[in-house]
Amino acid sequence: MAKNHIRLDTEQQKGIYERFRLLSDRYGKWEVWADFITLSACSLCLSDRQKREEEYGNIIKRYRPEEAQKFAEMFALTVEALECNPNQDFLGDLFMRFDLGNTWKGQFFTPYNVCCCMASLTAGNLQGQLDRQSWISVCDPAVGAGALLIAFAQECLRQEVNYQTDVLFAGQDIDRTAAMMSFVQLSLLGCPGYIVVGDSLLHPMVGPSTLLPIPQEGQEIWYTPMFFTDIWQLRIAAERIKLLGNCKEGEAS
């Protein structure tokens, strides 16, 4: 990767590129990117901790200590970038700038400004929806790096809606690395919800409610840290009680 072929606009982009380039010279750029994203996701995931820690350990042991440190620095720069500007698809943008889509499966992520337009057109009156119900949900069955869900979160802020307490985010993608990219970004932005890894056509998300997805064979469900806050756990508990009541009514009838 020749540096002069890649436009880098921010210090965080430049910092990640420098470390990414050094690692890619030894291991290959797709492997490095996939490992960076998976390591970041495993670090953020609060559920299935033993499984995530084992996956993290299996990846990181392939690298020298000084190389492993570069992954930690890349993650820190990602955190910094989204703190400085949450209104962006940081990882998806880097993915395209690094020409990783052409390297792997010909993936092309929807530009973030297009996602912002789509979110604005489809969101409707969010305050009006919340007057009729306690929370709302948004789902992207081809989530990619999460640009559309990120844009929806920013639309919530524009409409003065607290998406951390009032919106459930759900996404699915057949490509595991892409799904992990969205999981990392939604987690860092404080979006409550989950990302499903799996084919949304053959194996779509299923469950008795949006709050209670049930993993199908070959699927993984990654819950963001904000999903485990008290307000969402209370809603999950209430949903389970409601479903239990419905089951008992059905048995009685």
PDB file of N, CA, C and O in Angstrom, residues 150-190:
ATOM      1  N   ILE A 150     -25.735   4.251  12.772  1.00  0.00           N
ATOM      2  CA  ILE A 150     -25.052   5.415  13.351  1.00  0.00           C
ATOM      3  C   ILE A 150     -25.767   6.694  12.929  1.00  0.00           C
ATOM      4  O   ILE A 150     -25.998   7.612  13.729  1.00  0.00           O
ATOM      5  N   ALA A 151     -26.124   6.766  11.653  1.00  0.00           N
ATOM      6  CA  ALA A 151     -26.833   7.937  11.147  1.00  0.00           C
ATOM      7  C   ALA A 151     -28.183   8.096  11.844  1.00  0.00           C
ATOM      8  O   ALA A 151     -28.623   9.216  12.130  1.00  0.00           O
ATOM      9  N   PHE A 152     -28.853   6.975  12.121  1.00  0.00           N
ATOM     10  CA  PHE A 152     -30.137   7.035  12.829  1.00  0.00           C
ATOM     11  C   PHE A 152     -29.936   7.571  14.249  1.00  0.00           C
ATOM     12  O   PHE A 152     -30.754   8.353  14.744  1.00  0.00           O
ATOM     13  N   ALA A 153     -28.859   7.151  14.896  1.00  0.00           N
ATOM     14  CA  ALA A 153     -28.567   7.666  16.236  1.00  0.00           C
ATOM     15  C   ALA A 153     -28.380   9.173  16.207  1.00  0.00           C
ATOM     16  O   ALA A 153     -28.858   9.898  17.093  1.00  0.00           O
ATOM     17  N   GLN A 154     -27.697   9.668  15.186  1.00  0.00           N
ATOM     18  CA  GLN A 154     -27.494  11.107  15.070  1.00  0.00           C
ATOM     19  C   GLN A 154     -28.793  11.833  14.746  1.00  0.00           C
ATOM     20  O   GLN A 154     -29.021  12.961  15.180  1.00  0.00           O
ATOM     21  N   GLU A 155     -29.677  11.179  13.977  1.00  0.00           N
ATOM     22  CA  GLU A 155     -31.004  11.750  13.713  1.00  0.00           C
ATOM     23  C   GLU A 155     -31.806  11.842  15.001  1.00  0.00           C
ATOM     24  O   GLU A 155     -32.558  12.806  15.216  1.00  0.00           O
ATOM     25  N   CYS A 156     -31.652  10.857  15.873  1.00  0.00           N
ATOM     26  CA  CYS A 156     -32.304  10.908  17.181  1.00  0.00           C
ATOM     27  C   CYS A 156     -31.855  12.144  17.958  1.00  0.00           C
ATOM     28  O   CYS A 156     -32.689  12.863  18.534  1.00  0.00           O
ATOM     29  N   LEU A 157     -30.560  12.395  17.962  1.00  0.00           N
ATOM     30  CA  LEU A 157     -30.047  13.570  18.672  1.00  0.00           C
ATOM     31  C   LEU A 157     -30.584  14.848  18.058  1.00  0.00           C
ATOM     32  O   LEU A 157     -30.897  15.807  18.771  1.00  0.00           O
ATOM     33  N   ARG A 158     -30.686  14.877  16.732  1.00  0.00           N
ATOM     34  CA  ARG A 158     -31.209  16.065  16.055  1.00  0.00           C
ATOM     35  C   ARG A 158     -32.644  16.338  16.482  1.00  0.00           C
ATOM     36  O   ARG A 158     -33.054  17.504  16.596  1.00  0.00           O
ATOM     37  N   GLN A 159     -33.401  15.247  16.737  1.00  0.00           N
ATOM     38  CA  GLN A 159     -34.784  15.396  17.179  1.00  0.00           C
ATOM     39  C   GLN A 159     -34.916  15.423  18.700  1.00  0.00           C
ATOM     40  O   GLN A 159     -36.012  15.287  19.242  1.00  0.00           O
ATOM     41  N   GLU A 160     -33.785  15.552  19.392  1.00  0.00           N
ATOM     42  CA  GLU A 160     -33.744  15.636  20.852  1.00  0.00           C
ATOM     43  C   GLU A 160     -34.317  14.377  21.515  1.00  0.00           C
ATOM     44  O   GLU A 160     -35.041  14.439  22.507  1.00  0.00           O
ATOM     45  N   VAL A 161     -33.982  13.229  20.934  1.00  0.00           N
ATOM     46  CA  VAL A 161     -34.345  11.933  21.498  1.00  0.00           C
ATOM     47  C   VAL A 161     -33.086  11.270  22.036  1.00  0.00           C
ATOM     48  O   VAL A 161     -32.065  11.213  21.342  1.00  0.00           O
ATOM     49  N   ASN A 162     -33.140  10.791  23.263  1.00  0.00           N
ATOM     50  CA  ASN A 162     -32.007  10.113  23.881  1.00  0.00           C
ATOM     51  C   ASN A 162     -31.987   8.664  23.398  1.00  0.00           C
ATOM     52  O   ASN A 162     -32.721   7.813  23.911  1.00  0.00           O
ATOM     53  N   TYR A 163     -31.155   8.377  22.411  1.00  0.00           N
ATOM     54  CA  TYR A 163     -31.166   7.032  21.839  1.00  0.00           C
ATOM     55  C   TYR A 163     -30.629   5.977  22.802  1.00  0.00           C
ATOM     56  O   TYR A 163     -30.914   4.789  22.651  1.00  0.00           O
ATOM     57  N   GLN A 164     -29.894   6.383  23.809  1.00  0.00           N
ATOM     58  CA  GLN A 164     -29.361   5.398  24.749  1.00  0.00           C
ATOM     59  C   GLN A 164     -30.454   4.803  25.633  1.00  0.00           C
ATOM     60  O   GLN A 164     -30.334   3.664  26.082  1.00  0.00           O
ATOM     61  N   THR A 165     -31.514   5.557  25.876  1.00  0.00           N
ATOM     62  CA  THR A 165     -32.597   5.068  26.725  1.00  0.00           C
ATOM     63  C   THR A 165     -33.887   4.781  25.951  1.00  0.00           C
ATOM     64  O   THR A 165     -34.749   4.053  26.440  1.00  0.00           O
ATOM     65  N   ASP A 166     -34.008   5.321  24.737  1.00  0.00           N
ATOM     66  CA  ASP A 166     -35.291   5.257  24.040  1.00  0.00           C
ATOM     67  C   ASP A 166     -35.273   4.467  22.733  1.00  0.00           C
ATOM     68  O   ASP A 166     -36.325   4.289  22.118  1.00  0.00           O
ATOM     69  N   VAL A 167     -34.109   4.006  22.279  1.00  0.00           N
ATOM     70  CA  VAL A 167     -34.028   3.347  20.975  1.00  0.00           C
ATOM     71  C   VAL A 167     -33.227   2.054  21.092  1.00  0.00           C
ATOM     72  O   VAL A 167     -32.141   2.028  21.681  1.00  0.00           O
ATOM     73  N   LEU A 168     -33.780   0.977  20.508  1.00  0.00           N
ATOM     74  CA  LEU A 168     -33.073  -0.299  20.427  1.00  0.00           C
ATOM     75  C   LEU A 168     -32.545  -0.466  19.003  1.00  0.00           C
ATOM     76  O   LEU A 168     -33.300  -0.363  18.038  1.00  0.00           O
ATOM     77  N   PHE A 169     -31.249  -0.729  18.885  1.00  0.00           N
ATOM     78  CA  PHE A 169     -30.603  -0.877  17.586  1.00  0.00           C
ATOM     79  C   PHE A 169     -30.332  -2.360  17.309  1.00  0.00           C
ATOM     80  O   PHE A 169     -29.780  -3.063  18.159  1.00  0.00           O
ATOM     81  N   ALA A 170     -30.703  -2.820  16.122  1.00  0.00           N
ATOM     82  CA  ALA A 170     -30.436  -4.208  15.734  1.00  0.00           C
ATOM     83  C   ALA A 170     -29.907  -4.239  14.306  1.00  0.00           C
ATOM     84  O   ALA A 170     -30.347  -3.466  13.453  1.00  0.00           O
ATOM     85  N   GLY A 171     -28.949  -5.105  14.071  1.00  0.00           N
ATOM     86  CA  GLY A 171     -28.384  -5.227  12.731  1.00  0.00           C
ATOM     87  C   GLY A 171     -27.940  -6.649  12.471  1.00  0.00           C
ATOM     88  O   GLY A 171     -27.730  -7.430  13.407  1.00  0.00           O
ATOM     89  N   GLN A 172     -27.802  -6.989  11.202  1.00  0.00           N
ATOM     90  CA  GLN A 172     -27.346  -8.323  10.823  1.00  0.00           C
ATOM     91  C   GLN A 172     -26.512  -8.228   9.554  1.00  0.00           C
ATOM     92  O   GLN A 172     -26.791  -7.410   8.677  1.00  0.00           O
ATOM     93  N   ASP A 173     -25.490  -9.061   9.480  1.00  0.00           N
ATOM     94  CA  ASP A 173     -24.681  -9.124   8.265  1.00  0.00           C
ATOM     95  C   ASP A 173     -24.096 -10.516   8.120  1.00  0.00           C
ATOM     96  O   ASP A 173     -23.712 -11.147   9.117  1.00  0.00           O
ATOM     97  N   ILE A 174     -24.013 -10.969   6.888  1.00  0.00           N
ATOM     98  CA  ILE A 174     -23.474 -12.298   6.620  1.00  0.00           C
ATOM     99  C   ILE A 174     -21.959 -12.332   6.807  1.00  0.00           C
ATOM    100  O   ILE A 174     -21.387 -13.376   7.131  1.00  0.00           O
ATOM    101  N   ASP A 175     -21.305 -11.189   6.634  1.00  0.00           N
ATOM    102  CA  ASP A 175     -19.848 -11.116   6.774  1.00  0.00           C
ATOM    103  C   ASP A 175     -19.498 -10.807   8.228  1.00  0.00           C
ATOM    104  O   ASP A 175     -19.902  -9.773   8.761  1.00  0.00           O
ATOM    105  N   ARG A 176     -18.757 -11.696   8.859  1.00  0.00           N
ATOM    106  CA  ARG A 176     -18.485 -11.545  10.288  1.00  0.00           C
ATOM    107  C   ARG A 176     -17.670 -10.301  10.597  1.00  0.00           C
ATOM    108  O   ARG A 176     -17.951  -9.594  11.575  1.00  0.00           O
ATOM    109  N   THR A 177     -16.666 -10.010   9.785  1.00  0.00           N
ATOM    110  CA  THR A 177     -15.837  -8.838  10.068  1.00  0.00           C
ATOM    111  C   THR A 177     -16.646  -7.562   9.934  1.00  0.00           C
ATOM    112  O   THR A 177     -16.525  -6.635  10.760  1.00  0.00           O
ATOM    113  N   ALA A 178     -17.490  -7.470   8.917  1.00  0.00           N
ATOM    114  CA  ALA A 178     -18.349  -6.301   8.766  1.00  0.00           C
ATOM    115  C   ALA A 178     -19.276  -6.161   9.973  1.00  0.00           C
ATOM    116  O   ALA A 178     -19.444  -5.067  10.524  1.00  0.00           O
ATOM    117  N   ALA A 179     -19.876  -7.270  10.385  1.00  0.00           N
ATOM    118  CA  ALA A 179     -20.766  -7.235  11.543  1.00  0.00           C
ATOM    119  C   ALA A 179     -20.022  -6.783  12.795  1.00  0.00           C
ATOM    120  O   ALA A 179     -20.548  -6.003  13.601  1.00  0.00           O
ATOM    121  N   MET A 180     -18.788  -7.247  12.965  1.00  0.00           N
ATOM    122  CA  MET A 180     -17.992  -6.830  14.108  1.00  0.00           C
ATOM    123  C   MET A 180     -17.655  -5.336  14.051  1.00  0.00           C
ATOM    124  O   MET A 180     -17.574  -4.669  15.085  1.00  0.00           O
ATOM    125  N   MET A 181     -17.456  -4.809  12.851  1.00  0.00           N
ATOM    126  CA  MET A 181     -17.202  -3.380  12.710  1.00  0.00           C
ATOM    127  C   MET A 181     -18.387  -2.577  13.234  1.00  0.00           C
ATOM    128  O   MET A 181     -18.225  -1.587  13.962  1.00  0.00           O
ATOM    129  N   SER A 182     -19.587  -3.005  12.867  1.00  0.00           N
ATOM    130  CA  SER A 182     -20.776  -2.299  13.352  1.00  0.00           C
ATOM    131  C   SER A 182     -20.926  -2.471  14.859  1.00  0.00           C
ATOM    132  O   SER A 182     -21.285  -1.520  15.571  1.00  0.00           O
ATOM    133  N   PHE A 183     -20.635  -3.667  15.364  1.00  0.00           N
ATOM    134  CA  PHE A 183     -20.720  -3.896  16.808  1.00  0.00           C
ATOM    135  C   PHE A 183     -19.765  -2.966  17.559  1.00  0.00           C
ATOM    136  O   PHE A 183     -20.146  -2.361  18.568  1.00  0.00           O
ATOM    137  N   VAL A 184     -18.538  -2.849  17.087  1.00  0.00           N
ATOM    138  CA  VAL A 184     -17.549  -1.984  17.745  1.00  0.00           C
ATOM    139  C   VAL A 184     -18.034  -0.543  17.757  1.00  0.00           C
ATOM    140  O   VAL A 184     -18.010   0.137  18.800  1.00  0.00           O
ATOM    141  N   GLN A 185     -18.499  -0.058  16.616  1.00  0.00           N
ATOM    142  CA  GLN A 185     -18.883   1.353  16.544  1.00  0.00           C
ATOM    143  C   GLN A 185     -20.139   1.644  17.366  1.00  0.00           C
ATOM    144  O   GLN A 185     -20.195   2.652  18.086  1.00  0.00           O
ATOM    145  N   LEU A 186     -21.144   0.772  17.296  1.00  0.00           N
ATOM    146  CA  LEU A 186     -22.349   0.987  18.091  1.00  0.00           C
ATOM    147  C   LEU A 186     -22.039   0.902  19.589  1.00  0.00           C
ATOM    148  O   LEU A 186     -22.605   1.648  20.390  1.00  0.00           O
ATOM    149  N   SER A 187     -21.136  -0.002  19.956  1.00  0.00           N
ATOM    150  CA  SER A 187     -20.748  -0.114  21.366  1.00  0.00           C
ATOM    151  C   SER A 187     -20.074   1.168  21.846  1.00  0.00           C
ATOM    152  O   SER A 187     -20.395   1.687  22.927  1.00  0.00           O
ATOM    153  N   LEU A 188     -19.155   1.684  21.060  1.00  0.00           N
ATOM    154  CA  LEU A 188     -18.422   2.884  21.461  1.00  0.00           C
ATOM    155  C   LEU A 188     -19.315   4.111  21.486  1.00  0.00           C
ATOM    156  O   LEU A 188     -19.052   5.062  22.239  1.00  0.00           O
ATOM    157  N   LEU A 189     -20.363   4.118  20.680  1.00  0.00           N
ATOM    158  CA  LEU A 189     -21.284   5.251  20.641  1.00  0.00           C
ATOM    159  C   LEU A 189     -22.403   5.128  21.675  1.00  0.00           C
ATOM    160  O   LEU A 189     -23.255   6.013  21.778  1.00  0.00           O
ATOM    161  N   GLY A 190     -22.410   4.036  22.421  1.00  0.00           N
ATOM    162  CA  GLY A 190     -23.404   3.872  23.472  1.00  0.00           C
ATOM    163  C   GLY A 190     -24.791   3.520  22.968  1.00  0.00           C
ATOM    164  O   GLY A 190     -25.797   3.885  23.600  1.00  0.00           O
TER     165      GLY A 190
END
